[in-house]
Amino acid sequence: MGSVINLSYHKRLFLMLLGFSWSIVLCFVAFQYPREKQYKLNSLNLKLQMYNRHLIEVMEDGLSYEEYIAAHKKPFEELRITIIAPSGVVIYDNTLALDSLDNHLNRPEIASAIKEGAGYHVGRQSTSDGRDYFYSATRGNQAIIRSAIPYSSTLQELLMADWSFLWVMILISLVMSILAYFTTRRLGKNIERLNRFADKAKKGESFDEEEPFPNDELGSISNHIVQLYAQWQQTIKDRDQAHEAAMREEQEKILIKRQLTNNINHELKTPVASIQVCLETLLSGISLSEEKRQELIERCYTHNERLRRLLGDVSLITRMEDGNALISKERISLNEILTEIADELEILPENERMTLHTKFDQQVIIEGNLSLIGSIFQNLTDNAIAYSEGKNIYISLISNTATECHIRFEDDGCGIEEKQLNRLFERFYRVDKGRSRQKGGTGLGLAIVKHAVQFHGGTITASNRPEGGLRFDFTLQKPPIDPDL
């Protein structure tokens, strides 16, 4: 089997148009050439017929046809004139002797003239002188007049078809071929690009050609198809990314819960072991002084209180992670929460008290959960009291817009090392583990703060104050509030 030459769509289309246009030219030439030649023959015959009729009129008027032939100008230089009787006998010929001429009744042009009144014949050789003539015969009442022109180069040129129309057609066809080439080239390129696009779409690949389609109907349709495919690909990509993000989030949740469980187990060991030792001592029946017994009971109470706070904090974090939709929201005044914090600080013992300085120059109302918002300020305050070793707390309203408020919480304590700032919100992370347990902290306070801020659509960061102490900057989103509430 021979090899098949694969031509591009552009080339196939161009060859088809080229074949079609040149077929039209050839058909036109094949149709026009005989018509052109016939027109020349008819024109020549018409001239000879007019001369024949003038000669017939001369004969019918009784004038001498010989004098008329000799005196009047003929339409052609070498014009042979023959007068034939109805019986076919030649009665006059201006070039040959009558005795050399036979009966002309069976000549084609004579037979046509007798039957139809006029007739002509092309290119028949004369039996009298052996030359080729163009004959034109006309029937009169008395005789048949036949005029003939010998086939010379002049007559051949006269009867030759005019080929100027052919050159015009060839020129037009060449112009059409050039236009067809560029038109089909442009169309073919678009079709080939669409074919490449379809092949890539079939394989699920991206179509990243930067060259735009032309500004026409096909280009518009092509651009729409490519845009729809790009949107579909982006949708699939977004879906896959969302799925991967959801899977990663789920894996992170599982990991965090596993870490939380391990950390809880670790945090429970010390208080539970201490409570067990105290209770075993109290139940052993050993004789203990009242002071020692009271000390063991207070130690049990202290560790039990720590367990209670730990379980409460774990429960709160779990609610925020797994039950966001179940946590109710209401209109909350941050100013009122700060007033409550200030009141609580006033009743603390002198050695645990810190002075609260607030800079809220306007009323701040948000939509949120009262317990969680309160836990943000309460845990930050407890953290400052327990670990900052400072004397003052500063709470400032940095900005308050229609969509969010920016709040800054600071203390004038000792701060922490820069390398520990990034881990400050991790669960159970302690800057000073020994001192944290001594203070009774669960290690979840700042983790609760971060989750509560995120629950309300905000972010929180920690940094050291230039003047000394720790600074927390956090935002709280303010969704639109129904005015009827």
CSV table of C-alpha atoms in Angstrom, one decimal:
chain,number,residue,atom,x,y,z
A,1,MET,CA,0.0,0.0,0.0
A,2,GLY,CA,1.4,3.4,-1.0
A,3,SER,CA,2.1,5.9,1.7
A,4,VAL,CA,-0.7,8.4,2.3
A,5,ILE,CA,0.3,12.1,2.3
A,6,ASN,CA,-1.5,13.8,5.1
A,7,LEU,CA,-2.3,17.3,4.1
A,8,SER,CA,-3.4,20.0,6.5
A,9,TYR,CA,-6.9,21.2,6.5
A,10,HIS,CA,-5.8,24.5,5.1
A,11,LYS,CA,-4.1,22.8,2.1
A,12,ARG,CA,-7.0,20.5,1.5
A,13,LEU,CA,-9.4,23.4,1.5
A,14,PHE,CA,-7.2,25.5,-0.7
A,15,LEU,CA,-6.8,22.7,-3.2
A,16,MET,CA,-10.5,22.1,-3.3
A,17,LEU,CA,-11.2,25.9,-3.9
A,18,LEU,CA,-8.4,26.0,-6.5
A,19,GLY,CA,-9.7,23.0,-8.4
A,20,PHE,CA,-13.3,24.5,-8.2
A,21,SER,CA,-12.2,27.9,-9.6
A,22,TRP,CA,-10.1,26.5,-12.3
A,23,SER,CA,-12.8,24.0,-13.3
A,24,ILE,CA,-15.1,27.0,-13.7
A,25,VAL,CA,-12.5,28.7,-15.9
A,26,LEU,CA,-12.1,25.6,-18.1
A,27,CYS,CA,-15.8,25.1,-18.4
A,28,PHE,CA,-16.2,28.7,-19.3
A,29,VAL,CA,-13.5,28.5,-21.9
A,30,ALA,CA,-15.0,25.3,-23.4
A,31,PHE,CA,-18.4,27.0,-23.5
A,32,GLN,CA,-17.2,30.4,-24.7
A,33,TYR,CA,-14.7,29.3,-27.4
A,34,PRO,CA,-17.3,27.8,-29.8
A,35,ARG,CA,-19.7,30.7,-29.2
A,36,GLU,CA,-16.9,33.2,-30.0
A,37,LYS,CA,-16.0,31.3,-33.2
A,38,GLN,CA,-19.6,31.0,-34.2
A,39,TYR,CA,-20.1,34.7,-33.6
A,40,LYS,CA,-17.2,35.4,-36.0
A,41,LEU,CA,-18.6,33.1,-38.6
A,42,ASN,CA,-22.0,34.7,-38.3
A,43,SER,CA,-20.5,38.2,-38.6
A,44,LEU,CA,-18.6,37.2,-41.7
A,45,ASN,CA,-21.6,35.5,-43.2
A,46,LEU,CA,-23.7,38.6,-42.5
A,47,LYS,CA,-21.3,40.8,-44.4
A,48,LEU,CA,-21.3,38.4,-47.4
A,49,GLN,CA,-25.1,38.0,-47.3
A,50,MET,CA,-25.6,41.8,-47.4
A,51,TYR,CA,-23.4,42.0,-50.5
A,52,ASN,CA,-25.3,39.1,-52.1
A,53,ARG,CA,-28.6,40.8,-51.5
A,54,HIS,CA,-27.4,44.1,-53.1
A,55,LEU,CA,-26.3,42.1,-56.1
A,56,ILE,CA,-29.7,40.3,-56.2
A,57,GLU,CA,-31.5,43.7,-56.1
A,58,VAL,CA,-29.3,44.9,-59.0
A,59,MET,CA,-30.3,41.9,-61.1
A,60,GLU,CA,-34.0,42.2,-60.3
A,61,ASP,CA,-33.9,45.9,-61.3
A,62,GLY,CA,-32.6,44.8,-64.7
A,63,LEU,CA,-29.1,46.4,-64.3
A,64,SER,CA,-25.9,44.8,-65.3
A,65,TYR,CA,-24.5,42.8,-62.5
A,66,GLU,CA,-21.1,42.7,-64.2
A,67,GLU,CA,-20.8,46.5,-64.1
A,68,TYR,CA,-22.0,46.5,-60.5
A,69,ILE,CA,-19.4,43.9,-59.6
A,70,ALA,CA,-16.6,45.7,-61.4
A,71,ALA,CA,-17.6,49.2,-60.2
A,72,HIS,CA,-18.6,48.8,-56.5
A,73,LYS,CA,-16.2,48.1,-53.7
A,74,LYS,CA,-16.3,44.6,-52.4
A,75,PRO,CA,-16.3,43.8,-48.6
A,76,PHE,CA,-13.1,41.7,-49.1
A,77,GLU,CA,-10.2,42.0,-51.5
A,78,GLU,CA,-10.2,38.4,-52.8
A,79,LEU,CA,-13.9,37.9,-53.2
A,80,ARG,CA,-15.0,35.3,-55.6
A,81,ILE,CA,-18.6,35.9,-56.9
A,82,THR,CA,-20.6,33.1,-58.5
A,83,ILE,CA,-24.1,33.4,-60.0
A,84,ILE,CA,-25.9,30.1,-60.2
A,85,ALA,CA,-29.2,29.3,-61.9
A,86,PRO,CA,-32.0,27.5,-60.0
A,87,SER,CA,-31.0,24.4,-61.9
A,88,GLY,CA,-27.5,24.5,-60.5
A,89,VAL,CA,-25.8,25.7,-63.7
A,90,VAL,CA,-23.2,28.4,-63.2
A,91,ILE,CA,-24.0,31.5,-65.3
A,92,TYR,CA,-21.2,33.8,-63.9
A,93,ASP,CA,-17.9,33.5,-62.0
A,94,ASN,CA,-15.5,36.4,-61.7
A,95,THR,CA,-12.4,34.3,-61.3
A,96,LEU,CA,-12.9,31.0,-63.3
A,97,ALA,CA,-14.1,30.2,-66.8
A,98,LEU,CA,-17.6,28.8,-67.0
A,99,ASP,CA,-16.7,25.7,-68.9
A,100,SER,CA,-14.5,24.6,-66.1
A,101,LEU,CA,-17.4,24.7,-63.6
A,102,ASP,CA,-19.8,21.8,-63.1
A,103,ASN,CA,-23.3,21.8,-61.7
A,104,HIS,CA,-23.4,23.4,-58.2
A,105,LEU,CA,-26.8,22.1,-57.2
A,106,ASN,CA,-25.4,19.7,-54.6
A,107,ARG,CA,-23.1,22.2,-53.0
A,108,PRO,CA,-24.1,22.5,-49.2
A,109,GLU,CA,-24.4,26.3,-49.2
A,110,ILE,CA,-26.4,26.1,-52.5
A,111,ALA,CA,-28.7,23.4,-51.1
A,112,SER,CA,-29.3,25.5,-47.9
A,113,ALA,CA,-29.9,28.7,-50.0
A,114,ILE,CA,-32.5,26.9,-52.2
A,115,LYS,CA,-34.2,25.4,-49.1
A,116,GLU,CA,-34.0,28.2,-46.6
A,117,GLY,CA,-33.1,31.3,-48.6
A,118,ALA,CA,-29.5,31.6,-47.3
A,119,GLY,CA,-26.6,29.3,-46.3
A,120,TYR,CA,-22.9,29.1,-45.7
A,121,HIS,CA,-20.2,26.6,-45.6
A,122,VAL,CA,-16.8,26.7,-43.9
A,123,GLY,CA,-13.5,25.5,-45.2
A,124,ARG,CA,-14.5,23.4,-48.2
A,125,GLN,CA,-12.0,22.9,-50.9
A,126,SER,CA,-13.1,24.1,-54.3
A,127,THR,CA,-13.1,21.4,-57.0
A,128,SER,CA,-12.4,24.1,-59.6
A,129,ASP,CA,-9.2,25.7,-58.4
A,130,GLY,CA,-8.3,23.5,-55.4
A,131,ARG,CA,-8.4,26.4,-52.8
A,132,ASP,CA,-10.3,26.4,-49.5
A,133,TYR,CA,-13.1,28.9,-49.3
A,134,PHE,CA,-15.7,30.2,-46.9
A,135,TYR,CA,-18.9,30.2,-48.9
A,136,SER,CA,-22.1,32.3,-48.4
A,137,ALA,CA,-25.0,31.8,-50.7
A,138,THR,CA,-28.3,33.8,-51.0
A,139,ARG,CA,-31.3,32.9,-53.1
A,140,GLY,CA,-33.0,35.4,-55.3
A,141,ASN,CA,-36.0,35.2,-57.6
A,142,GLN,CA,-33.8,34.8,-60.8
A,143,ALA,CA,-30.7,33.1,-59.5
A,144,ILE,CA,-28.6,32.2,-56.5
A,145,ILE,CA,-25.7,34.5,-55.6
A,146,ARG,CA,-22.7,33.0,-53.9
A,147,SER,CA,-19.7,34.9,-52.6
A,148,ALA,CA,-16.6,33.1,-51.3
A,149,ILE,CA,-13.5,34.2,-49.5
A,150,PRO,CA,-10.3,32.1,-49.8
A,151,TYR,CA,-8.8,30.7,-46.6
A,152,SER,CA,-5.8,32.9,-46.2
A,153,SER,CA,-3.9,33.9,-43.1
A,154,THR,CA,-6.0,37.1,-42.9
A,155,LEU,CA,-9.2,35.1,-42.9
A,156,GLN,CA,-7.9,32.7,-40.3
A,157,GLU,CA,-7.0,35.6,-38.1
A,158,LEU,CA,-10.4,37.1,-38.6
A,159,LEU,CA,-12.2,33.8,-37.8
A,160,MET,CA,-9.9,33.1,-34.8
A,161,ALA,CA,-11.6,33.4,-31.5
A,162,ASP,CA,-10.7,36.4,-29.3
A,163,TRP,CA,-8.6,35.0,-26.5
A,164,SER,CA,-8.5,38.2,-24.5
A,165,PHE,CA,-11.5,37.0,-22.4
A,166,LEU,CA,-9.4,33.9,-21.6
A,167,TRP,CA,-6.5,36.0,-20.2
A,168,VAL,CA,-9.0,38.1,-18.2
A,169,MET,CA,-10.5,34.9,-16.8
A,170,ILE,CA,-7.0,33.5,-16.0
A,171,LEU,CA,-6.1,36.8,-14.3
A,172,ILE,CA,-9.3,36.7,-12.3
A,173,SER,CA,-8.7,33.1,-11.4
A,174,LEU,CA,-5.1,33.9,-10.2
A,175,VAL,CA,-6.4,36.7,-8.0
A,176,MET,CA,-9.1,34.4,-6.7
A,177,SER,CA,-6.5,31.7,-6.0
A,178,ILE,CA,-4.3,34.2,-4.0
A,179,LEU,CA,-7.3,35.4,-2.0
A,180,ALA,CA,-8.4,31.8,-1.5
A,181,TYR,CA,-5.0,30.9,-0.3
A,182,PHE,CA,-4.9,33.5,2.4
A,183,THR,CA,-8.6,33.0,3.3
A,184,THR,CA,-8.2,29.2,3.6
A,185,ARG,CA,-4.9,29.7,5.4
A,186,ARG,CA,-6.5,31.8,8.1
A,187,LEU,CA,-9.5,29.5,8.3
A,188,GLY,CA,-7.3,26.5,8.3
A,189,LYS,CA,-5.2,27.8,11.1
A,190,ASN,CA,-8.3,28.4,13.2
A,191,ILE,CA,-9.6,24.9,12.4
A,192,GLU,CA,-6.2,23.4,13.3
A,193,ARG,CA,-6.1,25.3,16.6
A,194,LEU,CA,-9.6,24.1,17.4
A,195,ASN,CA,-8.4,20.5,16.5
A,196,ARG,CA,-5.4,20.9,18.9
A,197,PHE,CA,-7.7,22.3,21.5
A,198,ALA,CA,-10.1,19.3,21.1
A,199,ASP,CA,-7.1,16.9,21.4
A,200,LYS,CA,-5.9,18.6,24.6
A,201,ALA,CA,-9.5,18.8,26.0
A,202,LYS,CA,-9.8,15.0,25.3
A,203,LYS,CA,-6.7,14.4,27.3
A,204,GLY,CA,-7.7,16.9,30.0
A,205,GLU,CA,-4.8,19.1,29.4
A,206,SER,CA,-4.8,22.9,29.6
A,207,PHE,CA,-5.0,25.0,26.4
A,208,ASP,CA,-2.4,27.7,27.0
A,209,GLU,CA,-1.9,29.2,23.6
A,210,GLU,CA,-1.7,33.0,24.0
A,211,GLU,CA,-2.5,33.9,20.3
A,212,PRO,CA,-6.2,35.0,20.2
A,213,PHE,CA,-8.7,33.7,17.7
A,214,PRO,CA,-9.7,36.2,14.9
A,215,ASN,CA,-12.4,38.7,15.4
A,216,ASP,CA,-15.1,36.9,13.3
A,217,GLU,CA,-17.9,34.4,13.9
A,218,LEU,CA,-15.7,31.4,14.0
A,219,GLY,CA,-13.2,33.2,16.3
A,220,SER,CA,-16.0,34.2,18.6
A,221,ILE,CA,-17.3,30.7,18.9
A,222,SER,CA,-13.8,29.4,19.4
A,223,ASN,CA,-13.1,31.9,22.1
A,224,HIS,CA,-16.3,31.0,23.9
A,225,ILE,CA,-15.5,27.3,23.7
A,226,VAL,CA,-12.0,27.8,25.1
A,227,GLN,CA,-13.2,30.1,27.8
A,228,LEU,CA,-15.9,27.6,28.9
A,229,TYR,CA,-13.2,24.8,28.9
A,230,ALA,CA,-10.9,27.1,31.0
A,231,GLN,CA,-13.7,27.8,33.4
A,232,TRP,CA,-14.5,24.1,33.7
A,233,GLN,CA,-10.9,23.3,34.3
A,234,GLN,CA,-10.7,26.0,36.9
A,235,THR,CA,-13.8,24.6,38.6
A,236,ILE,CA,-12.3,21.1,38.6
A,237,LYS,CA,-9.0,22.5,39.9
A,238,ASP,CA,-10.8,24.5,42.7
A,239,ARG,CA,-12.9,21.4,43.6
A,240,ASP,CA,-9.7,19.3,43.8
A,241,GLN,CA,-8.0,21.9,45.9
A,242,ALA,CA,-11.0,22.3,48.1
A,243,HIS,CA,-11.1,18.5,48.5
A,244,GLU,CA,-7.4,18.3,49.3
A,245,ALA,CA,-7.7,21.2,51.7
A,246,ALA,CA,-10.7,19.5,53.4
A,247,MET,CA,-8.7,16.2,53.6
A,248,ARG,CA,-5.7,18.1,55.1
A,249,GLU,CA,-7.9,19.9,57.5
A,250,GLU,CA,-9.5,16.6,58.5
A,251,GLN,CA,-6.0,15.0,59.0
A,252,GLU,CA,-4.9,18.0,61.0
A,253,LYS,CA,-8.0,17.7,63.2
A,254,ILE,CA,-7.3,14.0,63.8
A,255,LEU,CA,-3.6,14.8,64.6
A,256,ILE,CA,-4.6,17.7,66.9
A,257,LYS,CA,-7.2,15.6,68.7
A,258,ARG,CA,-4.6,12.8,69.1
A,259,GLN,CA,-2.1,15.3,70.4
A,260,LEU,CA,-4.8,16.8,72.6
A,261,THR,CA,-5.6,13.4,74.0
A,262,ASN,CA,-1.9,12.7,74.7
A,263,ASN,CA,-1.4,16.1,76.3
A,264,ILE,CA,-4.6,15.7,78.4
A,265,ASN,CA,-3.3,12.3,79.6
A,266,HIS,CA,0.0,13.9,80.4
A,267,GLU,CA,-1.6,16.9,82.2
A,268,LEU,CA,-3.9,14.6,84.2
A,269,LYS,CA,-1.2,12.4,85.6
A,270,THR,CA,0.3,14.9,88.0
A,271,PRO,CA,-2.9,16.1,89.7
A,272,VAL,CA,-4.5,12.7,89.7
A,273,ALA,CA,-1.4,11.1,91.2
A,274,SER,CA,-1.2,13.8,93.8
A,275,ILE,CA,-4.8,13.5,94.8
A,276,GLN,CA,-4.4,9.7,95.0
A,277,VAL,CA,-1.4,10.0,97.3
A,278,CYS,CA,-3.2,12.4,99.5
A,279,LEU,CA,-6.4,10.3,99.7
A,280,GLU,CA,-4.4,7.1,100.3
A,281,THR,CA,-2.6,8.8,103.2
A,282,LEU,CA,-5.9,10.0,104.6
A,283,LEU,CA,-7.5,6.6,104.3
A,284,SER,CA,-4.5,4.6,105.6
A,285,GLY,CA,-5.4,5.2,109.2
A,286,ILE,CA,-2.0,6.8,110.0
A,287,SER,CA,-2.2,9.1,112.8
A,288,LEU,CA,-1.9,12.7,111.4
A,289,SER,CA,-2.0,16.0,113.1
A,290,GLU,CA,-5.0,18.2,112.3
A,291,GLU,CA,-2.7,20.6,110.6
A,292,LYS,CA,-1.3,17.9,108.3
A,293,ARG,CA,-4.7,16.5,107.6
A,294,GLN,CA,-5.9,20.0,106.6
A,295,GLU,CA,-2.9,20.4,104.3
A,296,LEU,CA,-3.7,17.1,102.5
A,297,ILE,CA,-7.3,18.1,102.1
A,298,GLU,CA,-6.3,21.5,100.7
A,299,ARG,CA,-3.9,19.9,98.3
A,300,CYS,CA,-6.6,17.6,97.0
A,301,TYR,CA,-8.9,20.6,96.5
A,302,THR,CA,-6.2,22.5,94.6
A,303,HIS,CA,-5.5,19.6,92.3
A,304,ASN,CA,-9.2,19.0,91.8
A,305,GLU,CA,-9.7,22.6,90.9
A,306,ARG,CA,-7.0,22.3,88.4
A,307,LEU,CA,-8.7,19.3,86.9
A,308,ARG,CA,-12.0,21.1,86.7
A,309,ARG,CA,-10.4,24.0,84.9
A,310,LEU,CA,-8.6,21.7,82.5
A,311,LEU,CA,-11.8,19.8,81.6
A,312,GLY,CA,-13.6,23.0,81.2
A,313,ASP,CA,-11.0,24.4,78.8
A,314,VAL,CA,-10.9,21.2,76.8
A,315,SER,CA,-14.7,21.2,76.5
A,316,LEU,CA,-14.6,24.8,75.3
A,317,ILE,CA,-12.0,24.2,72.7
A,318,THR,CA,-13.9,21.1,71.5
A,319,ARG,CA,-17.1,23.1,71.2
A,320,MET,CA,-15.4,25.7,69.1
A,321,GLU,CA,-13.8,23.2,66.8
A,322,ASP,CA,-16.7,20.8,66.3
A,323,GLY,CA,-19.8,22.8,67.0
A,324,ASN,CA,-19.5,26.3,65.5
A,325,ALA,CA,-23.0,26.2,64.2
A,326,LEU,CA,-24.3,25.2,67.6
A,327,ILE,CA,-22.7,28.2,69.4
A,328,SER,CA,-25.3,31.0,69.7
A,329,LYS,CA,-24.5,34.6,68.9
A,330,GLU,CA,-26.0,37.9,70.2
A,331,ARG,CA,-25.3,41.6,70.3
A,332,ILE,CA,-22.4,42.2,72.7
A,333,SER,CA,-20.9,45.4,74.1
A,334,LEU,CA,-17.2,45.1,74.5
A,335,ASN,CA,-17.2,48.1,76.8
A,336,GLU,CA,-19.4,46.2,79.3
A,337,ILE,CA,-17.0,43.2,79.3
A,338,LEU,CA,-14.1,45.5,80.0
A,339,THR,CA,-16.1,47.0,82.9
A,340,GLU,CA,-16.6,43.5,84.4
A,341,ILE,CA,-12.8,42.7,84.0
A,342,ALA,CA,-12.0,45.9,85.8
A,343,ASP,CA,-14.5,45.0,88.6
A,344,GLU,CA,-12.9,41.6,89.0
A,345,LEU,CA,-9.4,43.0,89.2
A,346,GLU,CA,-10.5,45.3,92.0
A,347,ILE,CA,-11.4,42.5,94.3
A,348,LEU,CA,-8.2,40.5,93.8
A,349,PRO,CA,-5.7,40.3,96.6
A,350,GLU,CA,-3.1,43.1,96.6
A,351,ASN,CA,-0.2,40.8,95.5
A,352,GLU,CA,-2.2,39.5,92.5
A,353,ARG,CA,-3.8,42.7,91.4
A,354,MET,CA,-2.9,44.7,88.3
A,355,THR,CA,-4.2,48.1,87.3
A,356,LEU,CA,-6.3,48.2,84.2
A,357,HIS,CA,-6.0,51.1,81.8
A,358,THR,CA,-8.6,51.2,79.0
A,359,LYS,CA,-8.7,53.5,75.9
A,360,PHE,CA,-12.0,52.9,74.3
A,361,ASP,CA,-13.2,56.2,72.9
A,362,GLN,CA,-16.4,54.8,71.5
A,363,GLN,CA,-19.0,52.2,72.1
A,364,VAL,CA,-18.1,48.9,70.3
A,365,ILE,CA,-21.0,46.5,69.5
A,366,ILE,CA,-20.3,43.2,67.8
A,367,GLU,CA,-22.4,40.1,67.1
A,368,GLY,CA,-20.8,37.1,68.8
A,369,ASN,CA,-20.9,34.6,71.7
A,370,LEU,CA,-20.8,36.3,75.1
A,371,SER,CA,-18.9,33.5,76.8
A,372,LEU,CA,-16.2,33.2,74.1
A,373,ILE,CA,-15.7,37.0,73.9
A,374,GLY,CA,-15.4,37.1,77.7
A,375,SER,CA,-12.9,34.3,77.6
A,376,ILE,CA,-10.6,36.3,75.3
A,377,PHE,CA,-10.2,39.2,77.7
A,378,GLN,CA,-10.4,36.9,80.8
A,379,ASN,CA,-7.6,34.6,79.7
A,380,LEU,CA,-5.4,37.4,78.5
A,381,THR,CA,-5.9,39.1,81.9
A,382,ASP,CA,-5.2,35.8,83.8
A,383,ASN,CA,-2.1,35.2,81.7
A,384,ALA,CA,-0.8,38.7,82.5
A,385,ILE,CA,-1.4,38.3,86.2
A,386,ALA,CA,0.1,34.8,86.4
A,387,TYR,CA,3.2,35.3,84.2
A,388,SER,CA,4.0,38.9,83.3
A,389,GLU,CA,5.2,40.1,86.7
A,390,GLY,CA,4.0,43.5,85.7
A,391,LYS,CA,1.7,46.0,87.4
A,392,ASN,CA,-0.4,47.4,84.6
A,393,ILE,CA,-2.7,46.2,81.8
A,394,TYR,CA,-3.5,48.4,78.8
A,395,ILE,CA,-6.5,47.6,76.6
A,396,SER,CA,-6.8,50.0,73.6
A,397,LEU,CA,-9.2,50.3,70.6
A,398,ILE,CA,-6.9,50.8,67.6
A,399,SER,CA,-9.7,51.0,65.0
A,400,ASN,CA,-13.4,50.4,64.7
A,401,THR,CA,-15.0,50.1,61.2
A,402,ALA,CA,-18.3,48.8,60.0
A,403,THR,CA,-16.7,45.4,59.3
A,404,GLU,CA,-14.2,44.8,62.1
A,405,CYS,CA,-12.6,46.3,65.2
A,406,HIS,CA,-8.9,46.1,66.1
A,407,ILE,CA,-8.0,45.8,69.8
A,408,ARG,CA,-4.6,45.8,71.5
A,409,PHE,CA,-4.0,44.1,74.9
A,410,GLU,CA,-0.7,44.9,76.6
A,411,ASP,CA,1.1,44.5,80.0
A,412,ASP,CA,4.3,46.1,81.3
A,413,GLY,CA,5.8,42.9,82.5
A,414,CYS,CA,8.9,41.0,81.5
A,415,GLY,CA,7.8,39.7,78.1
A,416,ILE,CA,9.2,36.5,76.6
A,417,GLU,CA,12.0,35.5,74.2
A,418,GLU,CA,11.3,36.2,70.5
A,419,LYS,CA,11.8,32.6,69.5
A,420,GLN,CA,8.9,31.6,71.8
A,421,LEU,CA,6.3,34.0,70.4
A,422,ASN,CA,5.3,31.7,67.5
A,423,ARG,CA,4.5,28.9,69.9
A,424,LEU,CA,2.6,31.0,72.4
A,425,PHE,CA,-0.8,29.9,71.2
A,426,GLU,CA,0.0,26.2,71.1
A,427,ARG,CA,-2.0,23.9,73.4
A,428,PHE,CA,-0.2,23.1,76.6
A,429,TYR,CA,2.8,25.1,75.6
A,430,ARG,CA,4.4,26.8,78.6
A,431,VAL,CA,7.2,29.3,78.6
A,432,ASP,CA,8.1,28.3,82.2
A,433,LYS,CA,6.6,24.8,82.7
A,434,GLY,CA,7.5,24.6,86.4
A,435,ARG,CA,6.1,28.0,87.3
A,436,SER,CA,2.9,27.4,85.1
A,437,ARG,CA,2.0,24.3,87.0
A,438,GLN,CA,2.7,26.1,90.3
A,439,LYS,CA,0.3,28.8,89.3
A,440,GLY,CA,-2.3,26.2,88.4
A,441,GLY,CA,-2.6,27.0,84.7
A,442,THR,CA,-3.9,24.4,82.2
A,443,GLY,CA,-1.7,25.5,79.3
A,444,LEU,CA,-4.9,26.1,77.2
A,445,GLY,CA,-5.7,29.7,78.0
A,446,LEU,CA,-4.0,31.3,75.0
A,447,ALA,CA,-5.1,28.5,72.7
A,448,ILE,CA,-8.7,29.3,73.8
A,449,VAL,CA,-8.1,33.0,73.0
A,450,LYS,CA,-6.9,32.1,69.5
A,451,HIS,CA,-9.8,29.8,68.8
A,452,ALA,CA,-12.3,32.4,70.2
A,453,VAL,CA,-10.8,35.1,68.0
A,454,GLN,CA,-10.9,32.9,64.9
A,455,PHE,CA,-14.5,31.8,65.7
A,456,HIS,CA,-15.4,35.5,65.4
A,457,GLY,CA,-13.6,35.8,62.0
A,458,GLY,CA,-10.5,37.6,63.3
A,459,THR,CA,-6.8,37.0,63.7
A,460,ILE,CA,-4.4,37.5,66.7
A,461,THR,CA,-0.6,38.1,66.9
A,462,ALA,CA,1.7,38.3,69.9
A,463,SER,CA,4.8,40.5,70.2
A,464,ASN,CA,7.0,42.2,72.8
A,465,ARG,CA,6.4,45.8,73.7
A,466,PRO,CA,9.3,48.1,73.0
A,467,GLU,CA,8.8,49.5,76.6
A,468,GLY,CA,8.8,46.0,78.0
A,469,GLY,CA,6.0,43.5,78.4
A,470,LEU,CA,3.8,41.4,76.1
A,471,ARG,CA,1.4,42.8,73.4
A,472,PHE,CA,-1.5,41.0,71.8
A,473,ASP,CA,-3.1,42.5,68.7
A,474,PHE,CA,-6.4,40.9,67.6
A,475,THR,CA,-9.4,41.7,65.4
A,476,LEU,CA,-13.0,40.8,65.6
A,477,GLN,CA,-15.3,40.7,62.6
A,478,LYS,CA,-18.6,42.7,62.8
A,479,PRO,CA,-21.2,41.0,60.5
A,480,PRO,CA,-24.2,43.0,59.6
A,481,ILE,CA,-26.7,43.2,62.5
A,482,ASP,CA,-30.4,43.1,62.0
A,483,PRO,CA,-31.7,46.5,63.2
A,484,ASP,CA,-34.9,44.8,64.5
A,485,LEU,CA,-32.8,42.8,67.1
